[in-house]
Amino acid sequence: MIKCKLLIATVLFSSTVLGISSAAKAETEDVFFNGSYTAGCQFNSKTDGTVTPNALFSANSLGSTSTYDDAISGEVKVICNSLLGGLVTAAEPEVMSAPTDASFDVKTSFLDDAPGATGKVITGNTETPIKVDMVANSTSTIPTGDYQFKVVVTATPN
């Protein structure tokens, strides 16, 4: 019985000594986390639109706003990860293809029915759908044919 108690005491003492010596050999390492947060905007989707001649006036204008029957507005969905939101602007429409004798004197873009150059303020961290429209006017009657315009939409965080 004494031998048994002595054996148990020896095992317990050895375990304690081994635990202490293991702790004495322990090492530590610092783990750092680095990164940066920059405000930015991204477009999540877009839908292209169509243009038709102006239904209320003469055939010297193509566009997609409400006075152009059967035209379809384009749309973009944008989100800016800035707490202050962002500003979305649209450039003047660019003629990508048109009949050779077509010319346009004034081209205007619109975002949600407001001039695209003025811009639209959007809320931060919220996906915002924006209707994109355009109008191209000519001092002369525009020729029949196929037309393609491009409106560059830009989103900038505040």
PDB file of C-alpha atoms in Angstrom:
ATOM      1  CA  MET A   1       0.000   0.000   0.000  1.00  0.00           C
ATOM      2  CA  ILE A   2       2.829   2.363   0.828  1.00  0.00           C
ATOM      3  CA  LYS A   3       4.522   1.359  -2.426  1.00  0.00           C
ATOM      4  CA  CYS A   4       1.320   2.112  -4.308  1.00  0.00           C
ATOM      5  CA  LYS A   5       0.979   5.536  -2.652  1.00  0.00           C
ATOM      6  CA  LEU A   6       4.643   6.233  -3.330  1.00  0.00           C
ATOM      7  CA  LEU A   7       4.196   5.263  -6.978  1.00  0.00           C
ATOM      8  CA  ILE A   8       1.125   7.518  -7.322  1.00  0.00           C
ATOM      9  CA  ALA A   9       2.931  10.412  -5.650  1.00  0.00           C
ATOM     10  CA  THR A  10       5.910   9.957  -7.973  1.00  0.00           C
ATOM     11  CA  VAL A  11       3.671   9.965 -11.061  1.00  0.00           C
ATOM     12  CA  LEU A  12       1.824  13.066  -9.859  1.00  0.00           C
ATOM     13  CA  PHE A  13       5.091  14.846  -9.058  1.00  0.00           C
ATOM     14  CA  SER A  14       6.555  13.912 -12.454  1.00  0.00           C
ATOM     15  CA  SER A  15       3.476  15.178 -14.244  1.00  0.00           C
ATOM     16  CA  THR A  16       3.680  18.458 -12.377  1.00  0.00           C
ATOM     17  CA  VAL A  17       7.369  18.865 -13.146  1.00  0.00           C
ATOM     18  CA  LEU A  18       6.795  17.991 -16.819  1.00  0.00           C
ATOM     19  CA  GLY A  19       3.922  20.520 -16.964  1.00  0.00           C
ATOM     20  CA  ILE A  20       6.128  23.211 -15.468  1.00  0.00           C
ATOM     21  CA  SER A  21       9.000  22.445 -17.788  1.00  0.00           C
ATOM     22  CA  SER A  22       6.633  22.448 -20.800  1.00  0.00           C
ATOM     23  CA  ALA A  23       5.276  25.846 -19.755  1.00  0.00           C
ATOM     24  CA  ALA A  24       8.786  27.123 -19.319  1.00  0.00           C
ATOM     25  CA  LYS A  25       9.507  26.220 -22.978  1.00  0.00           C
ATOM     26  CA  ALA A  26       6.334  27.868 -24.360  1.00  0.00           C
ATOM     27  CA  GLU A  27       6.794  30.571 -26.945  1.00  0.00           C
ATOM     28  CA  THR A  28       4.460  33.279 -28.173  1.00  0.00           C
ATOM     29  CA  GLU A  29       3.945  34.931 -31.531  1.00  0.00           C
ATOM     30  CA  ASP A  30       2.125  38.162 -32.289  1.00  0.00           C
ATOM     31  CA  VAL A  31      -0.371  38.004 -35.152  1.00  0.00           C
ATOM     32  CA  PHE A  32      -1.124  41.350 -36.807  1.00  0.00           C
ATOM     33  CA  PHE A  33      -4.091  42.253 -38.972  1.00  0.00           C
ATOM     34  CA  ASN A  34      -3.474  44.900 -41.595  1.00  0.00           C
ATOM     35  CA  GLY A  35      -5.675  46.425 -44.227  1.00  0.00           C
ATOM     36  CA  SER A  36      -7.256  49.581 -45.439  1.00  0.00           C
ATOM     37  CA  TYR A  37     -10.770  50.744 -46.134  1.00  0.00           C
ATOM     38  CA  THR A  38     -11.313  53.032 -49.076  1.00  0.00           C
ATOM     39  CA  ALA A  39     -14.616  54.410 -50.173  1.00  0.00           C
ATOM     40  CA  GLY A  40     -15.705  53.183 -53.572  1.00  0.00           C
ATOM     41  CA  CYS A  41     -18.684  52.588 -55.819  1.00  0.00           C
ATOM     42  CA  GLN A  42     -19.657  49.702 -58.022  1.00  0.00           C
ATOM     43  CA  PHE A  43     -22.321  49.021 -60.603  1.00  0.00           C
ATOM     44  CA  ASN A  44     -24.222  45.808 -59.899  1.00  0.00           C
ATOM     45  CA  SER A  45     -26.191  45.671 -63.135  1.00  0.00           C
ATOM     46  CA  LYS A  46     -27.304  47.652 -66.163  1.00  0.00           C
ATOM     47  CA  THR A  47     -30.103  47.513 -68.686  1.00  0.00           C
ATOM     48  CA  ASP A  48     -29.647  49.141 -72.081  1.00  0.00           C
ATOM     49  CA  GLY A  49     -32.362  51.418 -73.487  1.00  0.00           C
ATOM     50  CA  THR A  50     -33.739  52.311 -76.913  1.00  0.00           C
ATOM     51  CA  VAL A  51     -34.328  55.573 -78.783  1.00  0.00           C
ATOM     52  CA  THR A  52     -37.104  56.681 -81.152  1.00  0.00           C
ATOM     53  CA  PRO A  53     -38.017  59.969 -82.900  1.00  0.00           C
ATOM     54  CA  ASN A  54     -39.787  62.589 -80.812  1.00  0.00           C
ATOM     55  CA  ALA A  55     -43.540  61.942 -80.942  1.00  0.00           C
ATOM     56  CA  LEU A  56     -44.574  65.516 -80.063  1.00  0.00           C
ATOM     57  CA  PHE A  57     -42.471  67.523 -82.498  1.00  0.00           C
ATOM     58  CA  SER A  58     -40.750  66.668 -85.776  1.00  0.00           C
ATOM     59  CA  ALA A  59     -38.316  63.953 -86.742  1.00  0.00           C
ATOM     60  CA  ASN A  60     -35.253  65.997 -85.846  1.00  0.00           C
ATOM     61  CA  SER A  61     -34.701  64.400 -82.468  1.00  0.00           C
ATOM     62  CA  LEU A  62     -34.044  60.908 -81.105  1.00  0.00           C
ATOM     63  CA  GLY A  63     -34.394  60.023 -77.462  1.00  0.00           C
ATOM     64  CA  SER A  64     -35.665  57.779 -74.727  1.00  0.00           C
ATOM     65  CA  THR A  65     -37.542  60.175 -72.433  1.00  0.00           C
ATOM     66  CA  SER A  66     -41.338  60.255 -72.013  1.00  0.00           C
ATOM     67  CA  THR A  67     -42.005  62.311 -75.177  1.00  0.00           C
ATOM     68  CA  TYR A  68     -40.465  59.564 -77.319  1.00  0.00           C
ATOM     69  CA  ASP A  69     -43.165  56.918 -77.828  1.00  0.00           C
ATOM     70  CA  ASP A  70     -42.025  53.304 -77.590  1.00  0.00           C
ATOM     71  CA  ALA A  71     -38.539  54.261 -76.379  1.00  0.00           C
ATOM     72  CA  ILE A  72     -37.165  52.458 -73.342  1.00  0.00           C
ATOM     73  CA  SER A  73     -35.039  54.013 -70.601  1.00  0.00           C
ATOM     74  CA  GLY A  74     -31.806  52.368 -69.596  1.00  0.00           C
ATOM     75  CA  GLU A  75     -31.075  51.589 -65.958  1.00  0.00           C
ATOM     76  CA  VAL A  76     -28.051  51.086 -63.730  1.00  0.00           C
ATOM     77  CA  LYS A  77     -27.914  49.807 -60.170  1.00  0.00           C
ATOM     78  CA  VAL A  78     -25.076  51.300 -58.148  1.00  0.00           C
ATOM     79  CA  ILE A  79     -23.840  51.127 -54.567  1.00  0.00           C
ATOM     80  CA  CYS A  80     -21.227  53.326 -52.884  1.00  0.00           C
ATOM     81  CA  ASN A  81     -19.639  51.997 -49.685  1.00  0.00           C
ATOM     82  CA  SER A  82     -19.063  55.486 -48.300  1.00  0.00           C
ATOM     83  CA  LEU A  83     -21.047  56.515 -45.226  1.00  0.00           C
ATOM     84  CA  LEU A  84     -21.633  59.842 -46.974  1.00  0.00           C
ATOM     85  CA  GLY A  85     -22.993  58.143 -50.098  1.00  0.00           C
ATOM     86  CA  GLY A  86     -21.972  59.097 -53.583  1.00  0.00           C
ATOM     87  CA  LEU A  87     -22.636  61.179 -56.650  1.00  0.00           C
ATOM     88  CA  VAL A  88     -23.690  59.597 -59.943  1.00  0.00           C
ATOM     89  CA  THR A  89     -23.247  61.619 -63.137  1.00  0.00           C
ATOM     90  CA  ALA A  90     -23.798  60.917 -66.828  1.00  0.00           C
ATOM     91  CA  ALA A  91     -21.753  62.234 -69.728  1.00  0.00           C
ATOM     92  CA  GLU A  92     -23.162  63.643 -72.947  1.00  0.00           C
ATOM     93  CA  PRO A  93     -24.400  60.847 -75.235  1.00  0.00           C
ATOM     94  CA  GLU A  94     -21.843  59.726 -77.782  1.00  0.00           C
ATOM     95  CA  VAL A  95     -22.933  58.580 -81.260  1.00  0.00           C
ATOM     96  CA  MET A  96     -21.503  55.082 -81.729  1.00  0.00           C
ATOM     97  CA  SER A  97     -23.123  54.400 -85.098  1.00  0.00           C
ATOM     98  CA  ALA A  98     -25.541  56.306 -87.341  1.00  0.00           C
ATOM     99  CA  PRO A  99     -26.238  56.880 -91.025  1.00  0.00           C
ATOM    100  CA  THR A 100     -23.396  58.895 -92.604  1.00  0.00           C
ATOM    101  CA  ASP A 101     -25.478  62.038 -93.153  1.00  0.00           C
ATOM    102  CA  ALA A 102     -26.833  62.182 -89.580  1.00  0.00           C
ATOM    103  CA  SER A 103     -25.616  64.977 -87.330  1.00  0.00           C
ATOM    104  CA  PHE A 104     -26.691  66.121 -83.890  1.00  0.00           C
ATOM    105  CA  ASP A 105     -26.203  69.607 -82.508  1.00  0.00           C
ATOM    106  CA  VAL A 106     -27.252  69.009 -78.916  1.00  0.00           C
ATOM    107  CA  LYS A 107     -26.991  65.757 -76.974  1.00  0.00           C
ATOM    108  CA  THR A 108     -28.159  65.506 -73.376  1.00  0.00           C
ATOM    109  CA  SER A 109     -28.207  62.702 -70.810  1.00  0.00           C
ATOM    110  CA  PHE A 110     -30.616  62.347 -67.888  1.00  0.00           C
ATOM    111  CA  LEU A 111     -30.544  60.465 -64.583  1.00  0.00           C
ATOM    112  CA  ASP A 112     -34.018  59.940 -63.097  1.00  0.00           C
ATOM    113  CA  ASP A 113     -35.335  62.758 -65.358  1.00  0.00           C
ATOM    114  CA  ALA A 114     -32.720  65.307 -64.166  1.00  0.00           C
ATOM    115  CA  PRO A 115     -29.753  66.442 -66.294  1.00  0.00           C
ATOM    116  CA  GLY A 116     -26.991  63.845 -66.093  1.00  0.00           C
ATOM    117  CA  ALA A 117     -24.223  66.435 -65.834  1.00  0.00           C
ATOM    118  CA  THR A 118     -25.789  67.778 -62.626  1.00  0.00           C
ATOM    119  CA  GLY A 119     -25.618  64.359 -61.008  1.00  0.00           C
ATOM    120  CA  LYS A 120     -27.716  62.416 -58.573  1.00  0.00           C
ATOM    121  CA  VAL A 121     -26.779  62.044 -54.912  1.00  0.00           C
ATOM    122  CA  ILE A 122     -27.230  58.512 -53.595  1.00  0.00           C
ATOM    123  CA  THR A 123     -27.320  57.110 -50.069  1.00  0.00           C
ATOM    124  CA  GLY A 124     -24.261  55.240 -48.829  1.00  0.00           C
ATOM    125  CA  ASN A 125     -24.224  51.451 -48.534  1.00  0.00           C
ATOM    126  CA  THR A 126     -27.562  51.115 -50.344  1.00  0.00           C
ATOM    127  CA  GLU A 127     -28.058  49.727 -53.832  1.00  0.00           C
ATOM    128  CA  THR A 128     -29.777  52.446 -55.848  1.00  0.00           C
ATOM    129  CA  PRO A 129     -31.491  51.882 -59.208  1.00  0.00           C
ATOM    130  CA  ILE A 130     -31.159  54.907 -61.514  1.00  0.00           C
ATOM    131  CA  LYS A 131     -33.073  55.471 -64.745  1.00  0.00           C
ATOM    132  CA  VAL A 132     -30.767  56.612 -67.574  1.00  0.00           C
ATOM    133  CA  ASP A 133     -32.142  58.519 -70.582  1.00  0.00           C
ATOM    134  CA  MET A 134     -30.785  60.563 -73.470  1.00  0.00           C
ATOM    135  CA  VAL A 135     -31.865  62.975 -76.196  1.00  0.00           C
ATOM    136  CA  ALA A 136     -30.034  63.915 -79.393  1.00  0.00           C
ATOM    137  CA  ASN A 137     -31.341  66.919 -81.375  1.00  0.00           C
ATOM    138  CA  SER A 138     -30.543  68.021 -84.903  1.00  0.00           C
ATOM    139  CA  THR A 139     -31.288  71.285 -86.700  1.00  0.00           C
ATOM    140  CA  SER A 140     -32.243  69.216 -89.741  1.00  0.00           C
ATOM    141  CA  THR A 141     -34.432  66.167 -90.191  1.00  0.00           C
ATOM    142  CA  ILE A 142     -32.546  63.052 -89.170  1.00  0.00           C
ATOM    143  CA  PRO A 143     -32.220  60.337 -91.797  1.00  0.00           C
ATOM    144  CA  THR A 144     -33.845  56.944 -91.385  1.00  0.00           C
ATOM    145  CA  GLY A 145     -31.560  54.143 -90.305  1.00  0.00           C
ATOM    146  CA  ASP A 146     -30.056  52.426 -87.314  1.00  0.00           C
ATOM    147  CA  TYR A 147     -28.581  54.433 -84.472  1.00  0.00           C
ATOM    148  CA  GLN A 148     -26.536  53.535 -81.435  1.00  0.00           C
ATOM    149  CA  PHE A 149     -25.567  55.937 -78.647  1.00  0.00           C
ATOM    150  CA  LYS A 150     -23.472  55.453 -75.524  1.00  0.00           C
ATOM    151  CA  VAL A 151     -23.907  57.316 -72.237  1.00  0.00           C
ATOM    152  CA  VAL A 152     -21.052  56.896 -69.761  1.00  0.00           C
ATOM    153  CA  VAL A 153     -22.368  56.840 -66.184  1.00  0.00           C
ATOM    154  CA  THR A 154     -19.865  57.549 -63.380  1.00  0.00           C
ATOM    155  CA  ALA A 155     -20.315  56.939 -59.649  1.00  0.00           C
ATOM    156  CA  THR A 156     -17.994  58.684 -57.190  1.00  0.00           C
ATOM    157  CA  PRO A 157     -18.073  58.203 -53.398  1.00  0.00           C
ATOM    158  CA  ASN A 158     -18.502  61.331 -51.243  1.00  0.00           C
TER     159      ASN A 158
END
